[in-house]
PDB file of N, CA and C in Angstrom:
ATOM      1  N   MET G1208      50.844 118.873 175.060  1.00 61.00           N
ATOM      2  CA  MET G1208      50.939 117.737 174.760  1.00 61.00           C
ATOM      3  C   MET G1208      49.946 117.002 174.810  1.00 61.00           C
ATOM      4  N   ILE G1209      49.759 116.269 172.954  1.00 63.00           N
ATOM      5  CA  ILE G1209      47.879 116.124 172.815  1.00 63.00           C
ATOM      6  C   ILE G1209      48.127 114.320 173.847  1.00 63.00           C
ATOM      7  N   PRO G1210      46.576 114.343 174.060  1.00 70.00           N
ATOM      8  CA  PRO G1210      46.313 113.324 174.748  1.00 70.00           C
ATOM      9  C   PRO G1210      46.618 111.788 174.109  1.00 70.00           C
ATOM     10  N   SER G1211      46.558 111.115 174.472  1.00 72.00           N
ATOM     11  CA  SER G1211      46.894 109.882 173.431  1.00 72.00           C
ATOM     12  C   SER G1211      45.940 109.561 172.675  1.00 72.00           C
ATOM     13  N   ASN G1212      44.294 109.484 172.533  1.00 76.00           N
ATOM     14  CA  ASN G1212      43.333 109.282 172.198  1.00 76.00           C
ATOM     15  C   ASN G1212      43.569 110.520 171.177  1.00 76.00           C
ATOM     16  N   GLN G1213      43.320 111.809 171.645  1.00 70.00           N
ATOM     17  CA  GLN G1213      43.773 112.632 170.708  1.00 70.00           C
ATOM     18  C   GLN G1213      44.529 112.294 169.228  1.00 70.00           C
ATOM     19  N   GLN G1214      45.483 111.816 169.666  1.00 66.00           N
ATOM     20  CA  GLN G1214      46.739 111.617 168.983  1.00 66.00           C
ATOM     21  C   GLN G1214      46.265 110.682 167.943  1.00 66.00           C
ATOM     22  N   ASP G1215      45.510 109.502 168.541  1.00 64.00           N
ATOM     23  CA  ASP G1215      45.256 108.428 167.886  1.00 64.00           C
ATOM     24  C   ASP G1215      43.990 108.719 166.793  1.00 64.00           C
ATOM     25  N   LYS G1216      43.331 109.813 167.337  1.00 61.00           N
ATOM     26  CA  LYS G1216      41.860 110.122 166.148  1.00 61.00           C
ATOM     27  C   LYS G1216      42.867 111.116 165.225  1.00 61.00           C
ATOM     28  N   ASN G1217      43.724 112.420 165.709  1.00 59.00           N
ATOM     29  CA  ASN G1217      44.785 113.016 164.595  1.00 59.00           C
ATOM     30  C   ASN G1217      45.660 111.604 163.477  1.00 59.00           C
ATOM     31  N   ASN G1218      45.626 111.020 164.120  1.00 57.00           N
ATOM     32  CA  ASN G1218      46.768 109.267 163.051  1.00 57.00           C
ATOM     33  C   ASN G1218      45.646 108.730 162.302  1.00 57.00           C
ATOM     34  N   PHE G1219      44.334 108.943 162.524  1.00 57.00           N
ATOM     35  CA  PHE G1219      43.423 108.422 161.414  1.00 57.00           C
ATOM     36  C   PHE G1219      43.021 108.923 160.830  1.00 57.00           C
ATOM     37  N   ILE G1220      42.204 110.271 161.540  1.00 57.00           N
ATOM     38  CA  ILE G1220      42.141 111.300 160.090  1.00 57.00           C
ATOM     39  C   ILE G1220      42.807 112.014 158.691  1.00 57.00           C
ATOM     40  N   TYR G1221      44.285 112.070 159.785  1.00 54.00           N
ATOM     41  CA  TYR G1221      45.530 112.050 158.333  1.00 54.00           C
ATOM     42  C   TYR G1221      46.353 111.355 158.298  1.00 54.00           C
ATOM     43  N   ALA G1222      45.957 110.357 158.459  1.00 55.00           N
ATOM     44  CA  ALA G1222      47.368 108.952 158.045  1.00 55.00           C
ATOM     45  C   ALA G1222      47.561 109.300 157.079  1.00 55.00           C
ATOM     46  N   GLN G1223      49.229 108.994 156.928  1.00 60.00           N
ATOM     47  CA  GLN G1223      49.524 109.321 156.021  1.00 60.00           C
ATOM     48  C   GLN G1223      50.598 107.679 155.556  1.00 60.00           C
ATOM     49  N   SER G1224      50.856 107.512 154.395  1.00 68.00           N
ATOM     50  CA  SER G1224      51.275 106.140 153.757  1.00 68.00           C
ATOM     51  C   SER G1224      52.686 106.304 154.059  1.00 68.00           C
ATOM     52  N   HIS G1225      53.501 105.455 154.353  1.00 74.00           N
ATOM     53  CA  HIS G1225      55.364 105.384 154.301  1.00 74.00           C
ATOM     54  C   HIS G1225      55.906 105.909 152.849  1.00 74.00           C
ATOM     55  N   TYR G1226      56.394 106.754 152.372  1.00 68.00           N
ATOM     56  CA  TYR G1226      56.865 106.367 151.008  1.00 68.00           C
ATOM     57  C   TYR G1226      58.089 105.232 151.038  1.00 68.00           C
ATOM     58  N   HIS G1227      58.004 104.089 149.731  1.00 70.00           N
ATOM     59  CA  HIS G1227      58.914 104.080 149.364  1.00 70.00           C
ATOM     60  C   HIS G1227      59.875 104.238 148.294  1.00 70.00           C
ATOM     61  N   GLY G1228      59.840 104.530 147.789  1.00 70.00           N
ATOM     62  CA  GLY G1228      60.107 105.418 146.106  1.00 70.00           C
ATOM     63  C   GLY G1228      61.510 105.443 146.842  1.00 70.00           C
ATOM     64  N   GLU G1229      62.345 106.430 145.702  1.00 76.00           N
ATOM     65  CA  GLU G1229      63.642 106.493 145.583  1.00 76.00           C
ATOM     66  C   GLU G1229      63.991 107.972 146.655  1.00 76.00           C
ATOM     67  N   PHE G1230      65.326 107.547 147.573  1.00 81.00           N
ATOM     68  CA  PHE G1230      65.303 108.391 148.720  1.00 81.00           C
ATOM     69  C   PHE G1230      65.610 109.970 148.352  1.00 81.00           C
ATOM     70  N   LYS G1231      64.897 110.862 148.445  1.00 88.00           N
ATOM     71  CA  LYS G1231      65.402 112.180 147.863  1.00 88.00           C
ATOM     72  C   LYS G1231      64.914 113.290 148.785  1.00 88.00           C
ATOM     73  N   PRO G1232      65.007 114.374 149.605  1.00 88.00           N
ATOM     74  CA  PRO G1232      64.697 115.323 150.030  1.00 88.00           C
ATOM     75  C   PRO G1232      62.980 115.835 149.496  1.00 88.00           C
ATOM     76  N   LYS G1233      63.754 116.223 147.888  1.00 91.00           N
ATOM     77  CA  LYS G1233      62.382 116.600 147.804  1.00 91.00           C
ATOM     78  C   LYS G1233      61.013 116.098 147.077  1.00 91.00           C
ATOM     79  N   TYR G1234      61.516 114.458 147.081  1.00 90.00           N
ATOM     80  CA  TYR G1234      60.347 112.859 146.233  1.00 90.00           C
ATOM     81  C   TYR G1234      59.917 113.346 147.908  1.00 90.00           C
ATOM     82  N   LEU G1235      60.420 113.179 149.032  1.00 90.00           N
ATOM     83  CA  LEU G1235      59.679 112.733 150.043  1.00 90.00           C
ATOM     84  C   LEU G1235      58.796 114.116 150.354  1.00 90.00           C
ATOM     85  N   ALA G1236      59.248 115.409 150.444  1.00 92.00           N
ATOM     86  CA  ALA G1236      58.264 116.359 150.096  1.00 92.00           C
ATOM     87  C   ALA G1236      57.415 116.691 149.507  1.00 92.00           C
ATOM     88  N   PHE G1237      57.516 116.317 148.447  1.00 92.00           N
ATOM     89  CA  PHE G1237      56.056 116.076 147.419  1.00 92.00           C
ATOM     90  C   PHE G1237      55.393 114.820 147.221  1.00 92.00           C
ATOM     91  N   ASN G1238      55.676 113.967 147.960  1.00 91.00           N
ATOM     92  CA  ASN G1238      54.951 112.968 148.297  1.00 91.00           C
ATOM     93  C   ASN G1238      54.157 113.365 149.206  1.00 91.00           C
ATOM     94  N   ALA G1239      54.566 113.737 150.762  1.00 92.00           N
ATOM     95  CA  ALA G1239      53.573 114.699 151.321  1.00 92.00           C
ATOM     96  C   ALA G1239      52.745 115.566 150.683  1.00 92.00           C
ATOM     97  N   ASN G1240      52.693 116.613 150.066  1.00 94.00           N
ATOM     98  CA  ASN G1240      51.986 117.469 149.416  1.00 94.00           C
ATOM     99  C   ASN G1240      50.574 116.850 148.671  1.00 94.00           C
ATOM    100  N   LEU G1241      51.291 115.696 147.264  1.00 93.00           N
ATOM    101  CA  LEU G1241      50.520 114.545 147.059  1.00 93.00           C
ATOM    102  C   LEU G1241      49.516 114.097 148.141  1.00 93.00           C
ATOM    103  N   GLN G1242      49.711 113.808 149.221  1.00 93.00           N
ATOM    104  CA  GLN G1242      49.191 112.734 149.866  1.00 93.00           C
ATOM    105  C   GLN G1242      48.009 113.754 150.761  1.00 93.00           C
ATOM    106  N   GLU G1243      48.481 114.986 151.094  1.00 94.00           N
ATOM    107  CA  GLU G1243      47.479 115.928 151.346  1.00 94.00           C
ATOM    108  C   GLU G1243      46.180 116.392 150.329  1.00 94.00           C
ATOM    109  N   PHE G1244      46.937 116.775 149.352  1.00 96.00           N
ATOM    110  CA  PHE G1244      46.358 116.812 147.944  1.00 96.00           C
ATOM    111  C   PHE G1244      45.246 115.617 147.839  1.00 96.00           C
ATOM    112  N   ALA G1245      45.409 114.416 148.027  1.00 95.00           N
ATOM    113  CA  ALA G1245      44.359 113.336 147.781  1.00 95.00           C
ATOM    114  C   ALA G1245      43.597 113.267 148.978  1.00 95.00           C
ATOM    115  N   ARG G1246      44.143 113.947 150.269  1.00 94.00           N
ATOM    116  CA  ARG G1246      43.016 113.735 151.028  1.00 94.00           C
ATOM    117  C   ARG G1246      42.064 114.536 151.144  1.00 94.00           C
ATOM    118  N   LYS G1247      42.265 116.191 150.657  1.00 97.00           N
ATOM    119  CA  LYS G1247      41.572 117.351 150.379  1.00 97.00           C
ATOM    120  C   LYS G1247      40.551 117.186 149.462  1.00 97.00           C
ATOM    121  N   ILE G1248      41.132 116.323 148.221  1.00 97.00           N
ATOM    122  CA  ILE G1248      40.147 115.493 147.776  1.00 97.00           C
ATOM    123  C   ILE G1248      39.328 114.921 147.523  1.00 97.00           C
ATOM    124  N   GLY G1249      39.579 113.759 148.522  1.00 96.00           N
ATOM    125  CA  GLY G1249      38.573 112.557 149.166  1.00 96.00           C
ATOM    126  C   GLY G1249      37.210 113.786 149.736  1.00 96.00           C
ATOM    127  N   TYR G1250      37.890 115.069 150.514  1.00 97.00           N
ATOM    128  CA  TYR G1250      36.764 115.653 151.797  1.00 97.00           C
ATOM    129  C   TYR G1250      36.019 116.424 150.299  1.00 97.00           C
ATOM    130  N   ILE G1251      36.412 117.180 149.500  1.00 97.00           N
ATOM    131  CA  ILE G1251      35.447 117.819 148.815  1.00 97.00           C
ATOM    132  C   ILE G1251      34.584 116.714 148.444  1.00 97.00           C
ATOM    133  N   SER G1252      34.965 115.709 147.444  1.00 97.00           N
ATOM    134  CA  SER G1252      34.214 114.602 147.097  1.00 97.00           C
ATOM    135  C   SER G1252      32.855 114.586 148.020  1.00 97.00           C
ATOM    136  N   ALA G1253      33.446 114.128 149.040  1.00 97.00           N
ATOM    137  CA  ALA G1253      32.177 113.653 150.273  1.00 97.00           C
ATOM    138  C   ALA G1253      31.165 114.920 150.248  1.00 97.00           C
ATOM    139  N   LEU G1254      31.895 115.868 150.322  1.00 97.00           N
ATOM    140  CA  LEU G1254      30.855 117.259 150.847  1.00 97.00           C
ATOM    141  C   LEU G1254      30.013 117.543 149.768  1.00 97.00           C
ATOM    142  N   GLU G1255      30.570 117.455 148.218  1.00 98.00           N
ATOM    143  CA  GLU G1255      29.385 117.362 147.099  1.00 98.00           C
ATOM    144  C   GLU G1255      28.683 116.264 146.562  1.00 98.00           C
ATOM    145  N   THR G1256      29.206 115.473 147.281  1.00 97.00           N
ATOM    146  CA  THR G1256      28.118 114.008 147.102  1.00 97.00           C
ATOM    147  C   THR G1256      27.412 114.205 148.140  1.00 97.00           C
ATOM    148  N   ALA G1257      27.323 114.975 149.234  1.00 97.00           N
ATOM    149  CA  ALA G1257      26.735 114.953 149.923  1.00 97.00           C
ATOM    150  C   ALA G1257      25.621 116.568 150.389  1.00 97.00           C
ATOM    151  N   GLY G1258      25.852 117.409 148.696  1.00 97.00           N
ATOM    152  CA  GLY G1258      25.233 118.579 148.793  1.00 97.00           C
ATOM    153  C   GLY G1258      25.652 119.406 149.758  1.00 97.00           C
ATOM    154  N   LYS G1259      26.744 119.468 150.231  1.00 97.00           N
ATOM    155  CA  LYS G1259      26.868 120.580 150.922  1.00 97.00           C
ATOM    156  C   LYS G1259      27.841 121.462 150.200  1.00 97.00           C
ATOM    157  N   LEU G1260      28.173 120.875 149.131  1.00 97.00           N
ATOM    158  CA  LEU G1260      29.052 121.426 148.056  1.00 97.00           C
ATOM    159  C   LEU G1260      28.342 122.035 146.822  1.00 97.00           C
ATOM    160  N   SER G1261      28.165 122.734 145.815  1.00 97.00           N
ATOM    161  CA  SER G1261      27.770 122.848 144.753  1.00 97.00           C
ATOM    162  C   SER G1261      28.971 121.934 143.780  1.00 97.00           C
ATOM    163  N   PRO G1262      28.949 121.163 142.508  1.00 97.00           N
ATOM    164  CA  PRO G1262      29.835 121.026 142.046  1.00 97.00           C
ATOM    165  C   PRO G1262      30.393 122.009 141.012  1.00 97.00           C
ATOM    166  N   GLU G1263      30.510 122.888 140.989  1.00 98.00           N
ATOM    167  CA  GLU G1263      31.214 124.118 140.625  1.00 98.00           C
ATOM    168  C   GLU G1263      32.107 124.887 141.582  1.00 98.00           C
ATOM    169  N   GLU G1264      32.008 124.841 142.878  1.00 98.00           N
ATOM    170  CA  GLU G1264      32.328 125.080 144.077  1.00 98.00           C
ATOM    171  C   GLU G1264      32.844 124.122 144.296  1.00 98.00           C
ATOM    172  N   ALA G1265      33.050 122.156 144.031  1.00 98.00           N
ATOM    173  CA  ALA G1265      34.024 121.022 144.216  1.00 98.00           C
ATOM    174  C   ALA G1265      34.677 121.981 143.210  1.00 98.00           C
ATOM    175  N   TYR G1266      34.299 121.841 141.676  1.00 98.00           N
ATOM    176  CA  TYR G1266      35.356 121.913 141.002  1.00 98.00           C
ATOM    177  C   TYR G1266      36.404 122.866 140.712  1.00 98.00           C
ATOM    178  N   LYS G1267      36.432 124.484 141.319  1.00 98.00           N
ATOM    179  CA  LYS G1267      36.984 125.160 141.511  1.00 98.00           C
ATOM    180  C   LYS G1267      38.166 124.966 142.921  1.00 98.00           C
ATOM    181  N   GLN G1268      37.476 124.203 143.936  1.00 98.00           N
ATOM    182  CA  GLN G1268      38.383 124.043 144.769  1.00 98.00           C
ATOM    183  C   GLN G1268      39.409 123.155 144.481  1.00 98.00           C
ATOM    184  N   ILE G1269      39.340 122.173 143.402  1.00 98.00           N
ATOM    185  CA  ILE G1269      39.443 121.029 142.952  1.00 98.00           C
ATOM    186  C   ILE G1269      40.934 121.690 142.325  1.00 98.00           C
ATOM    187  N   GLN G1270      40.364 122.603 141.283  1.00 98.00           N
ATOM    188  CA  GLN G1270      41.073 123.443 140.689  1.00 98.00           C
ATOM    189  C   GLN G1270      42.634 124.179 141.126  1.00 98.00           C
ATOM    190  N   ILE G1271      41.974 124.680 141.928  1.00 98.00           N
ATOM    191  CA  ILE G1271      43.190 125.289 142.941  1.00 98.00           C
ATOM    192  C   ILE G1271      43.790 124.765 143.623  1.00 98.00           C
ATOM    193  N   LEU G1272      43.623 123.647 144.428  1.00 98.00           N
ATOM    194  CA  LEU G1272      44.111 122.074 144.741  1.00 98.00           C
ATOM    195  C   LEU G1272      45.579 121.876 143.799  1.00 98.00           C
ATOM    196  N   TRP G1273      44.844 121.223 142.582  1.00 98.00           N
ATOM    197  CA  TRP G1273      45.495 120.825 141.816  1.00 98.00           C
ATOM    198  C   TRP G1273      46.607 121.955 141.077  1.00 98.00           C
ATOM    199  N   LYS G1274      46.494 123.168 140.912  1.00 98.00           N
ATOM    200  CA  LYS G1274      47.290 124.341 140.445  1.00 98.00           C
ATOM    201  C   LYS G1274      48.395 124.468 141.749  1.00 98.00           C
ATOM    202  N   GLN G1275      48.086 124.099 142.766  1.00 97.00           N
ATOM    203  CA  GLN G1275      49.312 124.096 144.079  1.00 97.00           C
ATOM    204  C   GLN G1275      50.045 123.114 144.041  1.00 97.00           C
ATOM    205  N   LEU G1276      49.180 121.616 143.608  1.00 97.00           N
ATOM    206  CA  LEU G1276      50.133 120.864 143.310  1.00 97.00           C
ATOM    207  C   LEU G1276      51.304 120.800 142.420  1.00 97.00           C
ATOM    208  N   LYS G1277      51.282 121.168 141.221  1.00 97.00           N
ATOM    209  CA  LYS G1277      51.554 122.017 139.969  1.00 97.00           C
ATOM    210  C   LYS G1277      52.841 122.797 140.457  1.00 97.00           C
ATOM    211  N   HIS G1278      52.446 123.710 141.464  1.00 97.00           N
ATOM    212  CA  HIS G1278      53.713 124.601 141.796  1.00 97.00           C
ATOM    213  C   HIS G1278      54.467 123.744 142.125  1.00 97.00           C
ATOM    214  N   SER G1279      54.051 123.497 143.485  1.00 96.00           N
ATOM    215  CA  SER G1279      55.003 122.425 144.267  1.00 96.00           C
ATOM    216  C   SER G1279      56.130 121.429 143.446  1.00 96.00           C
ATOM    217  N   LYS G1280      55.438 120.954 142.792  1.00 96.00           N
ATOM    218  CA  LYS G1280      56.110 119.860 141.950  1.00 96.00           C
ATOM    219  C   LYS G1280      57.375 120.881 140.830  1.00 96.00           C
ATOM    220  N   LYS G1281      56.735 122.072 140.232  1.00 95.00           N
ATOM    221  CA  LYS G1281      57.619 122.834 139.412  1.00 95.00           C
ATOM    222  C   LYS G1281      58.577 123.559 140.882  1.00 95.00           C
ATOM    223  N   GLU G1282      58.949 123.641 141.807  1.00 95.00           N
ATOM    224  CA  GLU G1282      59.521 124.489 142.835  1.00 95.00           C
ATOM    225  C   GLU G1282      60.203 123.893 143.316  1.00 95.00           C
ATOM    226  N   LEU G1283      59.997 121.948 143.832  1.00 94.00           N
ATOM    227  CA  LEU G1283      60.996 121.527 143.821  1.00 94.00           C
ATOM    228  C   LEU G1283      62.239 120.638 142.698  1.00 94.00           C
ATOM    229  N   GLY G1284      61.691 120.790 141.389  1.00 93.00           N
ATOM    230  CA  GLY G1284      62.249 120.210 140.290  1.00 93.00           C
ATOM    231  C   GLY G1284      61.830 119.374 139.987  1.00 93.00           C
ATOM    232  N   ILE G1285      60.947 118.462 140.310  1.00 91.00           N
ATOM    233  CA  ILE G1285      60.591 117.398 140.234  1.00 91.00           C
ATOM    234  C   ILE G1285      60.247 116.731 138.841  1.00 91.00           C
ATOM    235  N   GLY G1286      60.693 116.025 137.982  1.00 84.00           N
ATOM    236  CA  GLY G1286      60.673 115.612 136.560  1.00 84.00           C
ATOM    237  C   GLY G1286      61.658 116.581 135.409  1.00 84.00           C
ATOM    238  N   ASN G1287      62.670 117.387 136.129  1.00 77.00           N
ATOM    239  CA  ASN G1287      63.109 117.952 135.546  1.00 77.00           C
ATOM    240  C   ASN G1287      65.094 117.721 135.349  1.00 77.00           C
ATOM    241  N   GLU G1288      64.645 116.200 136.227  1.00 67.00           N
ATOM    242  CA  GLU G1288      66.063 115.709 135.942  1.00 67.00           C
ATOM    243  C   GLU G1288      67.229 114.828 134.825  1.00 67.00           C
ATOM    244  N   VAL G1289      67.873 115.882 134.710  1.00 60.00           N
ATOM    245  CA  VAL G1289      69.265 114.620 133.388  1.00 60.00           C
ATOM    246  C   VAL G1289      69.339 112.906 133.918  1.00 60.00           C
ATOM    247  N   LYS G1290      68.732 112.763 132.960  1.00 58.00           N
ATOM    248  CA  LYS G1290      69.608 110.971 133.740  1.00 58.00           C
ATOM    249  C   LYS G1290      70.095 110.625 132.754  1.00 58.00           C
TER     250      LYS G1290
END
């Protein structure tokens, strides 16, 4: 079991917003992937701004994350619905 103060830190660092869109399991899964993508982009941006990552390395990492997000969208079938 995680101590209360550690859980508070985890909730702060890995905060996740509540999903308010149309409820479908695939939309919920994609939303979680999108939030993780945004969090990681924020970290990469901060590291590049602080000089800990080169702009080229930051770009490469963001490109990899973008491809993973696109793959997630495709695998979940988001955007392929017929109305």
